[in-house]
Amino acid sequence: MPITTTLRRTLDVGERHHAPACALDGNLSRVVDGSLAGAILIVPWCMGGRHPIGELFLVVFALAASLAWIGRQWLSAGALGWTRSPADAIFPAAVLLVLIQLTPLPTSVFEVLSPHSPARLPLWMTGDGPAGLGIWNQVSMTPQATRTALVLLLAYGLLFLTAVQRIARLEDVERVLRWVALSVTLMAGFGLVQYLTDNGKFLWVYQHPFRYTGAAATGMYINKNHFAHLLALGVGPLVWCLARDFGAPKSELERLAQRVRPWRKAVVALGLAIVVFAGLMSLSRGGVAMIVLAGAVSGAAMYRAGLLGWKSLGSMAGIALLVGSSLAIHGHRQVTERLDDYAAVSFEALDTDGGRRAIWQADAVALKDYFVFGSGVGSHREVYPMHLAEPFETEFTHAENSYLQIALECGIPGIALLLIALANIGAWCAGPLRDPRSQRLFACAAAVTASLLVSAVHSLVDFVWYVPSCMTIALVLAACALRLWQLNRPDRAPAPWRLPRAAPLVACGLLAIAGAWMVRDRTVAAIAAPHWDAYLRFALTPEAKAGHVKPDLQVIEHLRQVTSWTPGDARAHLALAEACLQHFERVQALSANAMPLGQIRDAALASRFESREALDAWLARAIGENRQFLDSALWHTRRALASCPLQGQAYVYLAELCFLNGSNDMRKAALVDQALRVRPYSGSVLMSAGSEAALAEDLPRALEYWRRAFRTGSIAQRQFIEMWAQMQLPVEIILSEFDPDLPAVRLMQACYAARAQDEQVRTLLTFRARKCEQTAQATTGEQAAPLWLELHNVYRELKRPQPAIEALRQAATLTPNDFATRHLLAVSLFEQRQFAESEQHLRWCLERRVEDQQLRELLANAVKGRIGGERVSASHDQVRWR
């Protein structure tokens, strides 16, 4: 009782201390609360905050909250003070780290902070190299992305610091928990409705360039794992609401629960059921695990403290029954198949394609190069390709591990700041749970701890800290954890600083300047985003990726808009350069002088013009107005490299276009070498390097580059194969020099079938049969069955019936209950007059299709053949594969 009385007095003092001094003060306080609520409730609806519009909302809410709180400080004439926390040092240190990454440095300092860059970027070290690129002296390899990260870092810092000042009482913490519970419940409900009424578009109106809504419940998140993570963050607050409404008797929560209306209790229970069901329907294995973790931690803590009684347990049983019933109606099979991977107790089963392990290994290698000060916040997608040798069709924009990505992008200082922050948050959470001064405070601490634990654990296997909506909720809950720690032990809380009268005015002025820059940065990005989406909708189509469709002027205009609004976007500049080159090739092919770019370049270099004017005059005669596309491509290529020196393809384009400036052929070799240093595993770069080696009459080196390029993925393979088929290159040379894998052989057969001679097609079929058998033998379980069926079809084309039947036997052994396979085996055996074995399979098929008259006739013929050896045959309809 004395402890409770002391806590109540502390809360009352805090309430009187923060009581509004005037109407304006109260309005400003409501602005602070509204901004914090908006960051929690609204930002998730803007594609989880990952879309520039979501980032803009986050910045506006952070600025509004901080400016309103500064206004309250000024009105109170310093009476409110500044609640101190470790973030007062961590946040400025993090901002300073990012500013150092963006600052141009003397070469000697740059080589210390980024020791591996001189070896990676030799053309950028002196400024007078053959390419004339200038000097790169910034730690960040992607300054534009780092500036964006700085904007978000400032927004996060302002939100957290403002939340620390505003959340003063236990009621404030409870208000935040209700906001989080409401936000998560609304998103879960919407996610289910959108999934069940799917039309492929987010909110039924927005078509994302490469994500669709029908595969799983994702809400307004393009990544189902992040949607499930948001739901997991809300489980703790929802369990807290459940304990508050159905709390155990004789507790501090009883008085509050007695005032709760019955309908609200039902709403809370239904909300938790919706969140759990939506989490399961997200089909995110990691997300489901985090939901279970959050529920277990918060539920166990509250039950141990006596905050969950029989009513609570009964409500949880009802929730489980509701979720189970919902799954029985829809989603049981998908969820079961998805979660069955946990039964293997193997990370290989969870990471089926090996993508996470591959990117973690690549980032670990890259970390050795950038351990001092990192490669720049936001640079991961440009750094990892230098170290990922295994080809993947998917681009890893993030490291799938937030700790590893922070270490790579921020180096030792960044990971040190992160560990200090996590240690403080852990201490804030542990204090009230070890020695709670009241059950009410303990309940809040349990809910906050569960959510923050989910954030810390899930970040080990995903990049949830790089999702603004999830990070915002985690930071506000961290501010709640700090306040709970201080309320639990008021004697340990540091006294607030009394700020001088002029401090709020100075802070307001500085914040207004920084805020204007932040808002402008995210506003122009939001304006450019629709144009970039329009480009991606074209570029990511299979036809465009294969090079069969070229960008038109409308696509080029979209890219021009992107580069106009965001001039530091290296990827947009490179995409525009590529689009201009492709459009030039298309219009040049239709012109009177249809010379491709390679011939134009070779002719210009061979002519050795005495001046730039002479070159320009010749180009005007040779290609006319089409030159504008080449000039535009050259300019945007240079801009792309000036914005990010790790764009390997940009060096290739520059090598092809530098003749426009009157350059000699010596620059091309240096540029191709630089491209190989930053993109040693890029198919297009390796193809260019092979061509350069071939021009230098170094055929062994050219073949080695081309072999490596051929193994980089399907896009490079298609380019090679289509070129070989057009050239009628003998397949024997290709098979011996490149040893293509099974998918490449399939493509080769399709391309050569229309052009090559029968003998070459037969050679391809024989090679394909060998590859198919090797792949099938290396594949385990039922997954090998389609490969054996494919091998059967290949042997049929080769007119080798016995190996074809043996392949079918292997497929039937792996899938003994597959009707189509057993029927095909029965027919194939019948054709080869192996009537006894054919009869066995036909009887099995007839048992499952007793009314199939054709099966009965075929079985009768098989029996006749077995008994009398008569010459019987099956009709065409009987032989078909059903």
Short mmCIF file of C-alpha atoms in Angstrom, two decimals, residues 206-432:
data_model
loop_
_atom_site.label_atom_id
_atom_site.label_comp_id
_atom_site.label_asym_id
_atom_site.label_seq_id
_atom_site.Cartn_x
_atom_site.Cartn_y
_atom_site.Cartn_z
CA TYR A 206 -2.87 1.32 -56.55
CA GLN A 207 -1.02 -1.04 -58.87
CA HIS A 208 2.47 -1.59 -57.49
CA PRO A 209 5.15 -2.16 -60.16
CA PHE A 210 6.11 -5.63 -58.94
CA ARG A 211 3.92 -6.60 -55.97
CA TYR A 212 0.41 -8.01 -55.92
CA THR A 213 -2.06 -8.57 -53.09
CA GLY A 214 -3.49 -11.99 -53.87
CA ALA A 215 -0.71 -14.35 -52.74
CA ALA A 216 -1.11 -13.60 -49.02
CA ALA A 217 -2.50 -11.02 -46.62
CA THR A 218 -0.17 -8.01 -46.73
CA GLY A 219 -2.33 -5.00 -45.90
CA MET A 220 -0.65 -1.87 -47.21
CA TYR A 221 2.81 -3.47 -47.07
CA ILE A 222 4.60 -4.69 -50.17
CA ASN A 223 6.37 -7.31 -48.02
CA LYS A 224 4.28 -9.85 -46.12
CA ASN A 225 7.01 -10.22 -43.49
CA HIS A 226 6.77 -6.54 -42.61
CA PHE A 227 2.99 -6.72 -42.42
CA ALA A 228 3.27 -9.65 -40.02
CA HIS A 229 5.92 -7.77 -38.03
CA LEU A 230 3.55 -4.83 -37.56
CA LEU A 231 0.92 -7.25 -36.25
CA ALA A 232 3.45 -8.76 -33.87
CA LEU A 233 4.26 -5.30 -32.51
CA GLY A 234 0.58 -4.92 -31.61
CA VAL A 235 0.12 -8.26 -29.86
CA GLY A 236 1.63 -7.03 -26.56
CA PRO A 237 -0.63 -3.93 -26.41
CA LEU A 238 -3.65 -6.06 -27.32
CA VAL A 239 -2.88 -8.58 -24.56
CA TRP A 240 -2.55 -5.58 -22.23
CA CYS A 241 -6.02 -4.43 -23.31
CA LEU A 242 -7.29 -7.95 -22.66
CA ALA A 243 -5.78 -7.97 -19.16
CA ARG A 244 -7.20 -4.52 -18.51
CA ASP A 245 -10.72 -5.56 -19.55
CA PHE A 246 -10.69 -9.14 -18.21
CA GLY A 247 -8.14 -8.61 -15.46
CA ALA A 248 -7.82 -10.82 -12.39
CA PRO A 249 -9.74 -9.63 -9.32
CA LYS A 250 -8.19 -7.72 -6.42
CA SER A 251 -5.76 -5.91 -8.65
CA GLU A 252 -5.23 -2.31 -9.52
CA LEU A 253 -6.76 -3.03 -12.93
CA GLU A 254 -10.07 -4.09 -11.38
CA ARG A 255 -11.35 -0.56 -10.86
CA LEU A 256 -10.58 0.29 -14.47
CA ALA A 257 -12.12 -2.92 -15.77
CA GLN A 258 -15.33 -2.30 -13.88
CA ARG A 259 -15.85 0.88 -15.86
CA VAL A 260 -15.30 -0.89 -19.20
CA ARG A 261 -18.43 -1.42 -21.21
CA PRO A 262 -19.23 -5.03 -22.18
CA TRP A 263 -19.09 -4.29 -25.92
CA ARG A 264 -15.54 -3.02 -25.56
CA LYS A 265 -14.43 -6.29 -24.02
CA ALA A 266 -15.81 -8.14 -27.02
CA VAL A 267 -14.12 -5.70 -29.40
CA VAL A 268 -10.72 -6.24 -27.75
CA ALA A 269 -11.05 -10.02 -27.95
CA LEU A 270 -12.21 -9.83 -31.55
CA GLY A 271 -9.35 -7.48 -32.40
CA LEU A 272 -6.76 -9.90 -31.05
CA ALA A 273 -8.37 -12.75 -32.99
CA ILE A 274 -8.29 -10.69 -36.19
CA VAL A 275 -4.61 -9.86 -35.67
CA VAL A 276 -3.65 -13.49 -35.08
CA PHE A 277 -5.68 -14.72 -38.05
CA ALA A 278 -4.25 -12.02 -40.33
CA GLY A 279 -0.76 -12.92 -39.17
CA LEU A 280 -1.34 -16.54 -40.11
CA MET A 281 -2.79 -15.57 -43.48
CA SER A 282 0.29 -13.46 -44.20
CA LEU A 283 2.08 -16.83 -44.63
CA SER A 284 5.16 -15.22 -43.09
CA ARG A 285 7.00 -17.84 -41.09
CA GLY A 286 9.13 -15.27 -39.28
CA GLY A 287 6.12 -13.03 -38.67
CA VAL A 288 4.06 -15.88 -37.20
CA ALA A 289 6.98 -16.77 -34.93
CA MET A 290 7.14 -13.16 -33.72
CA ILE A 291 3.38 -13.09 -33.04
CA VAL A 292 3.77 -16.24 -30.94
CA LEU A 293 6.79 -14.73 -29.16
CA ALA A 294 4.95 -11.50 -28.36
CA GLY A 295 1.89 -13.35 -27.09
CA ALA A 296 3.96 -15.75 -25.00
CA VAL A 297 6.10 -13.04 -23.39
CA SER A 298 3.27 -10.62 -22.61
CA GLY A 299 0.80 -13.33 -21.60
CA ALA A 300 3.26 -15.19 -19.37
CA ALA A 301 4.41 -12.00 -17.66
CA MET A 302 0.88 -10.84 -16.92
CA TYR A 303 -0.29 -14.27 -15.78
CA ARG A 304 2.67 -14.60 -13.45
CA ALA A 305 1.80 -11.22 -11.92
CA GLY A 306 -1.83 -12.27 -11.49
CA LEU A 307 -3.12 -9.91 -14.15
CA LEU A 308 -4.79 -12.63 -16.22
CA GLY A 309 -7.52 -14.57 -14.46
CA TRP A 310 -9.97 -17.24 -15.53
CA LYS A 311 -11.98 -14.72 -17.54
CA SER A 312 -8.87 -13.80 -19.48
CA LEU A 313 -7.96 -17.41 -20.10
CA GLY A 314 -11.52 -18.08 -21.21
CA SER A 315 -11.38 -15.17 -23.63
CA MET A 316 -8.08 -16.48 -25.02
CA ALA A 317 -9.66 -19.89 -25.53
CA GLY A 318 -12.49 -18.18 -27.38
CA ILE A 319 -9.96 -16.31 -29.52
CA ALA A 320 -8.17 -19.57 -30.35
CA LEU A 321 -11.50 -21.18 -31.27
CA LEU A 322 -12.40 -18.23 -33.50
CA VAL A 323 -9.03 -18.30 -35.25
CA GLY A 324 -9.22 -22.06 -35.71
CA SER A 325 -12.72 -21.82 -37.15
CA SER A 326 -11.62 -19.09 -39.54
CA LEU A 327 -8.71 -21.21 -40.73
CA ALA A 328 -11.02 -24.17 -41.25
CA ILE A 329 -13.13 -22.00 -43.54
CA HIS A 330 -10.22 -20.46 -45.43
CA GLY A 331 -6.46 -20.77 -45.37
CA HIS A 332 -5.82 -23.96 -43.40
CA ARG A 333 -3.93 -25.72 -46.18
CA GLN A 334 -1.77 -22.70 -47.09
CA VAL A 335 -0.87 -21.98 -43.48
CA THR A 336 -0.12 -25.63 -42.71
CA GLU A 337 2.12 -26.05 -45.74
CA ARG A 338 3.94 -22.82 -44.97
CA LEU A 339 4.55 -23.59 -41.29
CA ASP A 340 5.49 -27.22 -41.87
CA ASP A 341 9.04 -26.04 -42.61
CA TYR A 342 9.52 -25.44 -38.89
CA ALA A 343 9.18 -29.19 -38.34
CA ALA A 344 12.47 -29.73 -40.14
CA VAL A 345 14.31 -27.76 -37.43
CA SER A 346 16.71 -26.66 -40.16
CA PHE A 347 17.54 -23.23 -41.49
CA GLU A 348 18.07 -24.80 -44.91
CA ALA A 349 14.38 -25.75 -44.96
CA LEU A 350 13.37 -22.20 -44.04
CA ASP A 351 15.80 -20.60 -46.50
CA THR A 352 14.97 -22.82 -49.45
CA ASP A 353 16.74 -20.84 -52.18
CA GLY A 354 19.71 -19.98 -49.96
CA GLY A 355 19.18 -16.26 -50.53
CA ARG A 356 19.51 -15.13 -46.93
CA ARG A 357 22.62 -17.17 -46.30
CA ALA A 358 24.19 -15.96 -49.54
CA ILE A 359 23.54 -12.28 -48.83
CA TRP A 360 24.73 -12.61 -45.23
CA GLN A 361 27.97 -14.18 -46.43
CA ALA A 362 28.44 -11.47 -49.06
CA ASP A 363 27.79 -8.72 -46.52
CA ALA A 364 30.19 -10.31 -44.06
CA VAL A 365 32.92 -10.17 -46.70
CA ALA A 366 32.01 -6.60 -47.61
CA LEU A 367 32.13 -5.64 -43.94
CA LYS A 368 35.87 -6.29 -43.93
CA ASP A 369 36.27 -3.52 -46.53
CA TYR A 370 34.06 -0.94 -44.80
CA PHE A 371 34.44 -1.70 -41.09
CA VAL A 372 35.96 1.69 -40.20
CA PHE A 373 33.12 4.10 -41.05
CA GLY A 374 30.87 2.01 -43.24
CA SER A 375 29.92 2.36 -46.88
CA GLY A 376 27.22 4.96 -46.26
CA VAL A 377 23.71 4.57 -44.91
CA GLY A 378 21.44 3.26 -47.65
CA SER A 379 24.29 1.90 -49.79
CA HIS A 380 23.68 -1.81 -49.28
CA ARG A 381 22.04 -2.47 -52.64
CA GLU A 382 25.09 -1.03 -54.44
CA VAL A 383 27.77 -2.61 -52.23
CA TYR A 384 26.72 -6.24 -51.94
CA PRO A 385 26.97 -7.06 -55.71
CA MET A 386 30.75 -6.67 -55.42
CA HIS A 387 30.83 -9.75 -53.19
CA LEU A 388 27.84 -11.92 -54.15
CA ALA A 389 29.21 -14.48 -56.60
CA GLU A 390 26.12 -16.71 -56.69
CA PRO A 391 23.57 -15.44 -59.22
CA PHE A 392 20.08 -14.51 -57.97
CA GLU A 393 17.26 -13.09 -60.04
CA THR A 394 16.11 -11.09 -57.00
CA GLU A 395 17.86 -7.88 -55.99
CA PHE A 396 18.68 -7.71 -52.28
CA THR A 397 17.85 -4.11 -51.46
CA HIS A 398 18.59 -4.86 -47.80
CA ALA A 399 20.69 -7.35 -45.89
CA GLU A 400 17.78 -9.37 -44.38
CA ASN A 401 19.53 -8.67 -41.07
CA SER A 402 19.31 -5.16 -39.64
CA TYR A 403 22.33 -5.60 -37.37
CA LEU A 404 24.54 -6.74 -40.24
CA GLN A 405 23.33 -3.96 -42.52
CA ILE A 406 23.99 -1.28 -39.89
CA ALA A 407 27.47 -2.70 -39.38
CA LEU A 408 28.14 -2.61 -43.14
CA GLU A 409 26.72 0.85 -43.76
CA CYS A 410 27.91 2.54 -40.54
CA GLY A 411 30.99 0.56 -39.55
CA ILE A 412 32.26 0.26 -36.01
CA PRO A 413 30.78 3.60 -34.82
CA GLY A 414 27.31 2.65 -36.03
CA ILE A 415 27.23 -0.79 -34.46
CA ALA A 416 28.62 0.65 -31.22
CA LEU A 417 25.83 3.24 -31.05
CA LEU A 418 23.28 0.52 -31.78
CA LEU A 419 24.55 -1.74 -28.99
CA ILE A 420 24.54 1.14 -26.52
CA ALA A 421 20.94 1.99 -27.47
CA LEU A 422 19.82 -1.63 -27.17
CA ALA A 423 21.53 -2.00 -23.78
CA ASN A 424 19.69 1.05 -22.45
CA ILE A 425 16.33 -0.10 -23.80
CA GLY A 426 16.90 -3.53 -22.30
CA ALA A 427 17.59 -1.97 -18.90
CA TRP A 428 14.46 0.20 -19.16
CA CYS A 429 12.33 -2.87 -19.88
CA ALA A 430 13.91 -5.11 -17.25
CA GLY A 431 13.61 -2.66 -14.35
CA PRO A 432 9.79 -2.57 -13.98
#
